[in-house]
CSV table of C-alpha atoms and ligand atoms in Angstrom, one decimal:
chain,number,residue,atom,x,y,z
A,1,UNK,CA,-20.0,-23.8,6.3
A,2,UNK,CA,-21.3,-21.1,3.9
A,3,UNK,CA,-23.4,-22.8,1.3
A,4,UNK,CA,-21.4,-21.4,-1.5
A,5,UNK,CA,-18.1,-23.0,0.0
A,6,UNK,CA,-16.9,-25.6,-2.9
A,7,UNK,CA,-19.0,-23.9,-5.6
A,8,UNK,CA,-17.9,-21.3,-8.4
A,9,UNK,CA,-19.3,-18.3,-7.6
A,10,UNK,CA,-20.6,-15.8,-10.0
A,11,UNK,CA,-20.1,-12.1,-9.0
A,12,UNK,CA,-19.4,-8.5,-10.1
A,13,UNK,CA,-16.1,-7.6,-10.9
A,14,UNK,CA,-14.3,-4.5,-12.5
A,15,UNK,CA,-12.5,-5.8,-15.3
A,16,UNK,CA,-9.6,-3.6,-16.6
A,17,UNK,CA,-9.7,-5.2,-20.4
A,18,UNK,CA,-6.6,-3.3,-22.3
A,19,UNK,CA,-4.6,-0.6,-21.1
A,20,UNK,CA,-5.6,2.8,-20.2
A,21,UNK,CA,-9.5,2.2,-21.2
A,22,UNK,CA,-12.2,2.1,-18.0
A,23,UNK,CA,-12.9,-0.7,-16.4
A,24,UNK,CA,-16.0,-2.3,-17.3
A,25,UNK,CA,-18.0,-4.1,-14.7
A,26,UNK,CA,-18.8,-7.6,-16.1
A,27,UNK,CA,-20.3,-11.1,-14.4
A,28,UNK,CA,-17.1,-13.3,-13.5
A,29,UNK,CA,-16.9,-16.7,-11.8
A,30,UNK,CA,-14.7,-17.0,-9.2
A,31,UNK,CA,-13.0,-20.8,-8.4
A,32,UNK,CA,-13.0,-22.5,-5.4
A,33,UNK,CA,-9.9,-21.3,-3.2
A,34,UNK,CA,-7.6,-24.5,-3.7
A,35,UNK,CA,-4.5,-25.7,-0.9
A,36,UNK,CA,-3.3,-22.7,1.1
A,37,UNK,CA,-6.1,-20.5,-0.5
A,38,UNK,CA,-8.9,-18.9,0.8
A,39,UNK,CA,-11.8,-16.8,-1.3
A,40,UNK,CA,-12.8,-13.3,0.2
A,41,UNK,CA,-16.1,-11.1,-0.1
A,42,UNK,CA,-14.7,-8.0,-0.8
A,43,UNK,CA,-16.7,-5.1,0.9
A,44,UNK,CA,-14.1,-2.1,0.5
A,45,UNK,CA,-11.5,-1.7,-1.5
A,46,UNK,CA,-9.6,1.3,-2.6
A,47,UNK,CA,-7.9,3.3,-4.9
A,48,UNK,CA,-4.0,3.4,-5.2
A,49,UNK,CA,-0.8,4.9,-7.1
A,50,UNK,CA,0.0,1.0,-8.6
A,51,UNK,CA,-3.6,0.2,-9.6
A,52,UNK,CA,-3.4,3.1,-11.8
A,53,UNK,CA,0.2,2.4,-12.9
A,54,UNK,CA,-0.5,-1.1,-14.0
A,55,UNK,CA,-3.4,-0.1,-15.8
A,56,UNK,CA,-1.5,2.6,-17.9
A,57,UNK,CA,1.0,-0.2,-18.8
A,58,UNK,CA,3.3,2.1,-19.8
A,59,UNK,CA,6.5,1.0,-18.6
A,60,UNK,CA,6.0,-2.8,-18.0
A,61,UNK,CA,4.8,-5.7,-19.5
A,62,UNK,CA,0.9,-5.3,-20.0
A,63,UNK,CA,-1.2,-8.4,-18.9
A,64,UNK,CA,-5.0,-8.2,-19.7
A,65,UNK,CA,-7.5,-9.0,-18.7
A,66,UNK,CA,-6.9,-7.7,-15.6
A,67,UNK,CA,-8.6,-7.4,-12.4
A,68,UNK,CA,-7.0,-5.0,-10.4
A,69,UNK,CA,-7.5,-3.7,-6.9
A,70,UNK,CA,-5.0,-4.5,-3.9
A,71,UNK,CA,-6.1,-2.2,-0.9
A,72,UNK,CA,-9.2,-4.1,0.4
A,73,UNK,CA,-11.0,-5.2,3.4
A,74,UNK,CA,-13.2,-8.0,3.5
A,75,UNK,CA,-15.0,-11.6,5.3
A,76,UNK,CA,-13.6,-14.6,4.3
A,77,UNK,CA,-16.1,-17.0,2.6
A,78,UNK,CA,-14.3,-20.2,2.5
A,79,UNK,CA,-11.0,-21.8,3.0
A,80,UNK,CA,-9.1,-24.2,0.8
A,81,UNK,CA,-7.4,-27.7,2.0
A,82,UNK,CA,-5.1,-27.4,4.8
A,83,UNK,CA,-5.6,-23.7,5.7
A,84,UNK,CA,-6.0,-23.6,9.4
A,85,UNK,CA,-5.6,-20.4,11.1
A,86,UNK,CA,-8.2,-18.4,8.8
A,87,UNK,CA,-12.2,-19.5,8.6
A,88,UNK,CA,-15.3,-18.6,7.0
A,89,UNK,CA,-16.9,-15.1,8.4
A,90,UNK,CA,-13.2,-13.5,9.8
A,91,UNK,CA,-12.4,-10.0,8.8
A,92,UNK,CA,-9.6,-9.8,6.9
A,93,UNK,CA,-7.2,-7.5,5.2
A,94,UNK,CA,-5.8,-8.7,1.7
A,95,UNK,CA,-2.2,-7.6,0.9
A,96,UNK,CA,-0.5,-7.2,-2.1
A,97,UNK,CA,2.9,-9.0,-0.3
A,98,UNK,CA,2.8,-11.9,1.5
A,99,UNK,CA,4.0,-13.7,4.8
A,100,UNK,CA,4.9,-17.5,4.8
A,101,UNK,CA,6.2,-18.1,8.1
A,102,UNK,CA,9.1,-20.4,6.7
A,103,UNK,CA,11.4,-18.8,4.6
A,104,UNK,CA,14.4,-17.0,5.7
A,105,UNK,CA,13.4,-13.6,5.6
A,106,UNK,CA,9.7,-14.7,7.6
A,107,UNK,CA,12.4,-15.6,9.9
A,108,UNK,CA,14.4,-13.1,10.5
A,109,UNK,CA,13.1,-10.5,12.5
A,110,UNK,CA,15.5,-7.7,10.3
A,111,UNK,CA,13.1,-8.2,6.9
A,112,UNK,CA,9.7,-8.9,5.6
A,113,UNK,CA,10.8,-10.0,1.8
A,114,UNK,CA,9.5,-12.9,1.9
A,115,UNK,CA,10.7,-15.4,-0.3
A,116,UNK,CA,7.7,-16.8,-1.4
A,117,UNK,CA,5.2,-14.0,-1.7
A,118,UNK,CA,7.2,-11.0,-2.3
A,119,UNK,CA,5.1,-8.7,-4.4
A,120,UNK,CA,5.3,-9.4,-8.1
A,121,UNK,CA,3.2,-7.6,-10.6
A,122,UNK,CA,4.3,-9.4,-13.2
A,123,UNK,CA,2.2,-12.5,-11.8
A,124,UNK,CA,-1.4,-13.4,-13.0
A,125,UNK,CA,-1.8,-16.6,-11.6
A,126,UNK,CA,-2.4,-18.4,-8.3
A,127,UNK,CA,0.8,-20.0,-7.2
A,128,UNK,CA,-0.3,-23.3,-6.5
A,129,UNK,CA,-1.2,-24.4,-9.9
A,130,UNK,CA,-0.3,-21.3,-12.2
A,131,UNK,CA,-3.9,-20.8,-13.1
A,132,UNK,CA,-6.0,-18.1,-12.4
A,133,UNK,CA,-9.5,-18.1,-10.2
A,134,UNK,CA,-11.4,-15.4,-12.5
A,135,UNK,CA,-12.9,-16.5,-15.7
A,136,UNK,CA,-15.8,-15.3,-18.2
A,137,UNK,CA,-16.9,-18.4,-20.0
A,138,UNK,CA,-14.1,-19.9,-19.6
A,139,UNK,CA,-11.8,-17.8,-20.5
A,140,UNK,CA,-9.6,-16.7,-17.9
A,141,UNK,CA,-9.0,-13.0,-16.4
A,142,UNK,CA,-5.9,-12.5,-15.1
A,143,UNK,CA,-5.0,-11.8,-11.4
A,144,UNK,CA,-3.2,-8.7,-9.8
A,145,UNK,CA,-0.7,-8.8,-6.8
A,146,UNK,CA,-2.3,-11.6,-5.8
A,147,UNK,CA,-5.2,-9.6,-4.0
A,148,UNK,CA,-7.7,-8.8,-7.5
A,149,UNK,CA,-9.7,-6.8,-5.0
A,150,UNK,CA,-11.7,-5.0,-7.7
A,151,UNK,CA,-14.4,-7.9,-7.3
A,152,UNK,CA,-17.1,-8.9,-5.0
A,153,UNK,CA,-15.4,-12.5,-4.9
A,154,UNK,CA,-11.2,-13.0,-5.4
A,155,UNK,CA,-9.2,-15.9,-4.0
A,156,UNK,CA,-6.1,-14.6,-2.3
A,157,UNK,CA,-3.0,-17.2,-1.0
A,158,UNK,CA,-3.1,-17.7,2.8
A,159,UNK,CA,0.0,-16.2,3.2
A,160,UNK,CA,-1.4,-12.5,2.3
A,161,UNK,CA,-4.3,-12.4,4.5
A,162,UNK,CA,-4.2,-10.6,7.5
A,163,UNK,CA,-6.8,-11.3,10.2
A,164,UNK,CA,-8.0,-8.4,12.3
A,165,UNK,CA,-10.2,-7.2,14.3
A,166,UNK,CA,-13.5,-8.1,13.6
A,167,UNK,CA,-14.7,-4.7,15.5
A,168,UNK,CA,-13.2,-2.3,12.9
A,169,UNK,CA,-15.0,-1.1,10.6
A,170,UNK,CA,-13.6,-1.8,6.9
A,171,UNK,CA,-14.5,0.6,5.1
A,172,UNK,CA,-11.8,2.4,6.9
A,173,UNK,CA,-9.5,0.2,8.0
A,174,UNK,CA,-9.5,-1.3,4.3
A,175,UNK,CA,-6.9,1.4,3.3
A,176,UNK,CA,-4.2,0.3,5.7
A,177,UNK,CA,-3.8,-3.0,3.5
A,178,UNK,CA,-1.2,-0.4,1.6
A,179,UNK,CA,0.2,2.8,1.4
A,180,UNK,CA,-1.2,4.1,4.7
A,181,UNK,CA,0.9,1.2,6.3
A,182,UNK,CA,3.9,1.8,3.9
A,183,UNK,CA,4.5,5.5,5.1
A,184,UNK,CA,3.5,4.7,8.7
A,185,UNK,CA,5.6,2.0,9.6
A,186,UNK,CA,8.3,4.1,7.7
A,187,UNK,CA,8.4,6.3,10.2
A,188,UNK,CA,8.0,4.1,13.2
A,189,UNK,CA,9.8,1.1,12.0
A,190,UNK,CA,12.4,2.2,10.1
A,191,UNK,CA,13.1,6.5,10.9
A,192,UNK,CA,12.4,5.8,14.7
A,193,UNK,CA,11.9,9.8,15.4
A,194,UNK,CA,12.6,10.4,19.4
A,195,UNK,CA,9.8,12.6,21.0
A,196,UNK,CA,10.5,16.2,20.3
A,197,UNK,CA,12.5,15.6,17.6
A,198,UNK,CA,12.5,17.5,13.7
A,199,UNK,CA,11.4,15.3,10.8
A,200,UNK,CA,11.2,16.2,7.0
A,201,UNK,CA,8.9,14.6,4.6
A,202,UNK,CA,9.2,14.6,0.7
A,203,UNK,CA,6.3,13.8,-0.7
A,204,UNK,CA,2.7,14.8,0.2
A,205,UNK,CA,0.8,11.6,-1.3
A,206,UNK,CA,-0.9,9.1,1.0
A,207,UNK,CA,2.3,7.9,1.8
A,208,UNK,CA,4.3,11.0,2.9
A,209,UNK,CA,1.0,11.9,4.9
A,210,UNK,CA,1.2,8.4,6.5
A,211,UNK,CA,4.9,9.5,7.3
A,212,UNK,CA,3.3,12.5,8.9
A,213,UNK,CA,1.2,11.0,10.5
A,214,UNK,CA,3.9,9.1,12.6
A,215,UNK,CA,6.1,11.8,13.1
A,216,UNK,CA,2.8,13.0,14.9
A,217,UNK,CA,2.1,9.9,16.6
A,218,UNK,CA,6.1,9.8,17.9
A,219,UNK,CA,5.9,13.0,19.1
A,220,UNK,CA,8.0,15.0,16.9
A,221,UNK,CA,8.0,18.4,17.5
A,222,UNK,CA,9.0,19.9,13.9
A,223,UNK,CA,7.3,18.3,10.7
A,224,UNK,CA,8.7,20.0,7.6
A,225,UNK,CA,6.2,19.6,4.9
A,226,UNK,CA,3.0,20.4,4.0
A,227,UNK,CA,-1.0,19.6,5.4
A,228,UNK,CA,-2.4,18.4,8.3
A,229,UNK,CA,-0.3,17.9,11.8
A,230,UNK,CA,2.6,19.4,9.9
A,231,UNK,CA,4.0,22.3,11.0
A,232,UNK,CA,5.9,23.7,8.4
A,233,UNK,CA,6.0,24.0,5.0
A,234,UNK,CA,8.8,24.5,2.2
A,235,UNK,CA,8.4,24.8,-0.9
A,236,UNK,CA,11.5,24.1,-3.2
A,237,UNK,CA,10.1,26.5,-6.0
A,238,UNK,CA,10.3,29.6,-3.5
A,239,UNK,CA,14.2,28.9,-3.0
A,240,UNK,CA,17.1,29.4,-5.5
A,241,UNK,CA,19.0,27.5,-3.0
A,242,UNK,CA,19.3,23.6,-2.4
A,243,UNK,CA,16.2,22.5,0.0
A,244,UNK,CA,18.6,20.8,1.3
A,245,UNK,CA,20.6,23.7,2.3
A,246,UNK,CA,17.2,25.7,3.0
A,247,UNK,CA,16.2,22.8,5.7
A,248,UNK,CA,19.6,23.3,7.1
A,249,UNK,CA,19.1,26.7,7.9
A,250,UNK,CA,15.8,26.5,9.3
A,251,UNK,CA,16.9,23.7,11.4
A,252,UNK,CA,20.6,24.9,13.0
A,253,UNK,CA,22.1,21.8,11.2
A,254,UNK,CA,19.7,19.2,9.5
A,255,UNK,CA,16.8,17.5,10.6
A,256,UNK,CA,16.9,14.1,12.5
A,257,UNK,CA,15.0,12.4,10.4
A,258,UNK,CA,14.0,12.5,6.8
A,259,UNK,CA,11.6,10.4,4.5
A,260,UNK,CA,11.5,10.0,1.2
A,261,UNK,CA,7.9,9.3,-0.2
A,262,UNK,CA,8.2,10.5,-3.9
A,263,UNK,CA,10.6,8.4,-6.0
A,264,UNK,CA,12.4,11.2,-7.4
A,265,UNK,CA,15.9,10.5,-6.9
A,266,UNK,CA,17.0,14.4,-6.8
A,267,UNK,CA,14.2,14.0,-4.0
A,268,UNK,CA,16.2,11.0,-2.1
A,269,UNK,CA,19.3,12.9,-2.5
A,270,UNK,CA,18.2,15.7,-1.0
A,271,UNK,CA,16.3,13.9,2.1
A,272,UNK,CA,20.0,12.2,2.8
A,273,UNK,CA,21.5,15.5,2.3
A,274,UNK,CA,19.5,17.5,4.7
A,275,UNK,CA,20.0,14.9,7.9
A,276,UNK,CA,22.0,16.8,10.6
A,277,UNK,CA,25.8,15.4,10.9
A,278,UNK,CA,26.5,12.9,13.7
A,279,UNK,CA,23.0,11.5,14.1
A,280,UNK,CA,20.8,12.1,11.5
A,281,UNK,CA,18.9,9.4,9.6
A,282,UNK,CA,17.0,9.2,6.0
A,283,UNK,CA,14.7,6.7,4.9
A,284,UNK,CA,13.9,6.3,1.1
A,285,UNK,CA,9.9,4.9,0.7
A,286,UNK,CA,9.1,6.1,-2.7
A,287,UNK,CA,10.2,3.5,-6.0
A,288,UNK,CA,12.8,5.0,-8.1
A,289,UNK,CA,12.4,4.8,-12.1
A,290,UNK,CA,14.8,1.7,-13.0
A,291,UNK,CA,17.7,3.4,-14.2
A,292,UNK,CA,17.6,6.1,-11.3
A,293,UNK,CA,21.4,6.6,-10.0
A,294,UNK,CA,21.7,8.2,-5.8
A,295,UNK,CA,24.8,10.3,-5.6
A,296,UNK,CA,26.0,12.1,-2.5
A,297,UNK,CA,29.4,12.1,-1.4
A,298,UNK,CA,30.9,10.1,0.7
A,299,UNK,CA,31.9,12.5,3.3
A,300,UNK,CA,28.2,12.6,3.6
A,301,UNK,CA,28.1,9.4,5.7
A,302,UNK,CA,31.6,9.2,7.4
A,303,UNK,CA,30.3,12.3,9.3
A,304,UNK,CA,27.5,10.4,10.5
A,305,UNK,CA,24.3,10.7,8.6
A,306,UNK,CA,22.4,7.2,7.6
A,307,UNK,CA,20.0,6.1,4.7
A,308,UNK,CA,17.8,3.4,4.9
A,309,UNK,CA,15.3,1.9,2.5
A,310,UNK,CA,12.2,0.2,3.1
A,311,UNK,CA,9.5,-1.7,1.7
A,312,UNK,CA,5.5,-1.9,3.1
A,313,UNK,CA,7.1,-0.3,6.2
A,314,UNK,CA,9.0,-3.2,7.3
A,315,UNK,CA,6.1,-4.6,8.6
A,316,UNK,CA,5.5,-8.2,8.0
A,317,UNK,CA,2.0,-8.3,6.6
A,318,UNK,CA,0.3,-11.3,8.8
A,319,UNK,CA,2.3,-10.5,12.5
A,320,UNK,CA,2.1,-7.0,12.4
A,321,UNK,CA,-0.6,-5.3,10.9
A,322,UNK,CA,-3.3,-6.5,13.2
A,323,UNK,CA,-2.0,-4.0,16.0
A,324,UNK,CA,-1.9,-1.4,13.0
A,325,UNK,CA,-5.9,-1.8,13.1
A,326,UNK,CA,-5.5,-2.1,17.2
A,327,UNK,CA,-3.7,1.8,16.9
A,328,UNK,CA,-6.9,3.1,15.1
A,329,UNK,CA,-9.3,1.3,17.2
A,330,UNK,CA,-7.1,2.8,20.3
A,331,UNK,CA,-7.6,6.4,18.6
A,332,UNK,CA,-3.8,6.4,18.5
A,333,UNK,CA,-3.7,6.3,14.6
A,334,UNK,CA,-5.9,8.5,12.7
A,335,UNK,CA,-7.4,6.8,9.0
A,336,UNK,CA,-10.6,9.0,8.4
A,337,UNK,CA,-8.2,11.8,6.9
A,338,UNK,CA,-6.8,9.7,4.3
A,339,UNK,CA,-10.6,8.9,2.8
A,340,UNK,CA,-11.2,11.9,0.5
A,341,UNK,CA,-13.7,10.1,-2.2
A,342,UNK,CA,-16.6,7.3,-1.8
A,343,UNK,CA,-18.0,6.1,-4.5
A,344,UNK,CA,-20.0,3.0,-5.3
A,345,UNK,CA,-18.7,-0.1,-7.4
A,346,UNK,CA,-20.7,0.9,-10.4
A,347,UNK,CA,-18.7,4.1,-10.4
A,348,UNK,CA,-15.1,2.9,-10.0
A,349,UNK,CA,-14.0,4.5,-12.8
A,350,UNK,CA,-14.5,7.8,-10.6
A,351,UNK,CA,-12.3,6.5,-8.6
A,352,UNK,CA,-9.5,7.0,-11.4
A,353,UNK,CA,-10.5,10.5,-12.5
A,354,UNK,CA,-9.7,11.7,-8.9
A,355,UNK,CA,-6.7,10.0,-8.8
A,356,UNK,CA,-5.5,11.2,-12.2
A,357,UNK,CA,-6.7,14.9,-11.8
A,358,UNK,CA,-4.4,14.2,-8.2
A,359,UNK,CA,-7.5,15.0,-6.4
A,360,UNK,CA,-7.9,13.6,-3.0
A,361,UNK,CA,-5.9,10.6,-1.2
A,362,UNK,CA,-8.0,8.0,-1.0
A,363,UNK,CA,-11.2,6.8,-2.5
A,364,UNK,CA,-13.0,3.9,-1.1
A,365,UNK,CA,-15.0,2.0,-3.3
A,366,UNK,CA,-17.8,0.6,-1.8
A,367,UNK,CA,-18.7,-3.3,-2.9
A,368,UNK,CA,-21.4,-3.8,0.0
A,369,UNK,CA,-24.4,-2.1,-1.8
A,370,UNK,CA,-26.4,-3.5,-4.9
B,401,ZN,ZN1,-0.8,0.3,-3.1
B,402,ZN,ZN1,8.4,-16.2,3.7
């Protein structure tokens, strides 16, 4: 029993007060975790695409104050009433979707949308009581994705924490709690590439790198895009044709495979359109704007190409991404790559300027240093 278990705990947290304006690291007290809860000492966290978005608050509801932060690793502290399989001092990942084990889609082995703690960014609460954990005298700060990792201390529902490997070390494995995961398990969930096969990837973020990077891992031997373990590149600005057409060509046909890792729906249509006839398979990762609309027509699929969609990879967060840590620790995966920037809590806010400037991939904030 940690001696803090029970107690409120008073911590460091990045607190994102109004839209668009830096975080400001303030003293917060963190709740005891209540039924099906735990509370987490964060350690690493990083950077990601949605942290930013929901900061900007330009195209959804704002909800301030916010504490942000959803790729993280970190030791649980303490557990709330009737939480079992998690204790205090177990490494654990915090994700932003969750896994309850009961509902129909934690049943079925086809989908991890779980019922229950599907990712909603409109939430700022704790499920079990609709309040939040954060507060500065007394007034409360709201939660994000359920994970708030920007802070030394969050609480975090059972249900989105994954236990791993005490052995790996978290300041890398931290950023597989995301986007890293998401374009991974694209690929080998969802794309499936046979050894020696071609695959196309739009989009060279973390996520279409993580798609690369299990083209690699599958042993594909043609990876159109761009950066490391790929081994060619196109650039739609040096063509006047389609790039659908200009993948064609290069390929006698179409690729096998295609991801989709930007959200640009001319992007989508172009990774369905550029599948080879008979077998070939696309897989849209990237979110769409709302009122997006995919054409392609529908001779397209009756001579045999697929699309697919997933979410977080199609990996259910609590079964399956343990053995994504196990493929690093086996020097299967590689995650050093994906860390561009480190930079200590107090500088967070650096941690946006490389993100917005579209330097880098990721940035791992360190939380384990005074
Ligand atoms: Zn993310
Ligand atoms: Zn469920």
């Amino acid at each position: 029993m940690s001696s803090t278990a029970g107690q409120v705990i008073r911590c460091k947290a990045a607190v994102a007060w109004e839209a668009g304006k830096p975080l400001v690291i303030e003293e917060v007290e963190v709740a005891p975790p209540q039924v099906d809860e735990v509370r987490i000492r964060i350690l690493y966290t990083a950077l990601c695409h949605t942290d930013v978005f929901f900061w900007e608050a330009k195209g959804q509801n704002p909800l301030f104050p916010r504490i942000l932060g959803h790729e993280a690793g970190g030791i649980v502290e303490s557990v709330g009433e009737g939480v079992k399989d998690l204790k205090p001092g177990d490494h654990v990942l915090p994700v932003f979707t969750g896994e309850c084990g009961e509902c129909a889609h934690c049943k079925s082995e086809e989908s991890n949308l779980c019922d229950l703690l599907r990712i909603n960014t409109d939430r700022g609460v704790m499920l079990s009581d609709g309040k939040s954990r954060f507060s500065i005298n007394g007034k409360p700060i709201y939660h994000f994705l359920g994970t708030s990792s920007f802070s030394e201390y969050t609480v975090v529902h059972i249900g989105c924490v994954v236990k791993i490997n005490p052995l790996a070390p978290l300041d890398k494995v931290c950023i597989l709690s995301c986007g890293i995961s998401t374009g991974l398990g694209a690929t080998l969930n969802v794309a499936k590439p046979k050894k020696g096969s071609t695959v196309a990837v739009f989009g060279l973020g973390a996520v279409g790198l993580a798609a690369v990077e299990g083209a690699r891992i599958s042993g594909a031997s043609r990876i159109i895009a761009k950066k490391f373990g790929v081994t060619e590149f196109v650039n739609p600005k040096d063509h006047k044709k389609p790039i659908q057409e200009v993948i064609a060509d290069m390929t006698d046909g179409g690729v096998d495979r295609s991801l989709e890792c930007t959200g640009n729906v001319e992007a989508m249509i172009s990774a369905f359109e550029c599948v080879h006839d008979g077998w070939g398979l696309a897989v849209i990762v990237g979110v769409p704007q709302k009122d997006a609309v995919f054409k392609t027509q529908p001779v397209n699929f009756l001579n045999g190409r697929t699309l697919k969609g997933t979410f977080f990879g199609n990996y259910k967060p609590r079964s399956d991404l343990p053995s994504v840590v196990e493929k690093y620790m086996n020097k299967e995966l590689e995650v050093e790559k994906f860390i561009t920037h480190q930079v200590p809590f107090a500088e967070i806010n650096k941690a946006f300027e490389y993100m917005l400037k579209g330097e880098g991939l990721r940035c791992v904030i360190r939380l384990d240093e005074e």
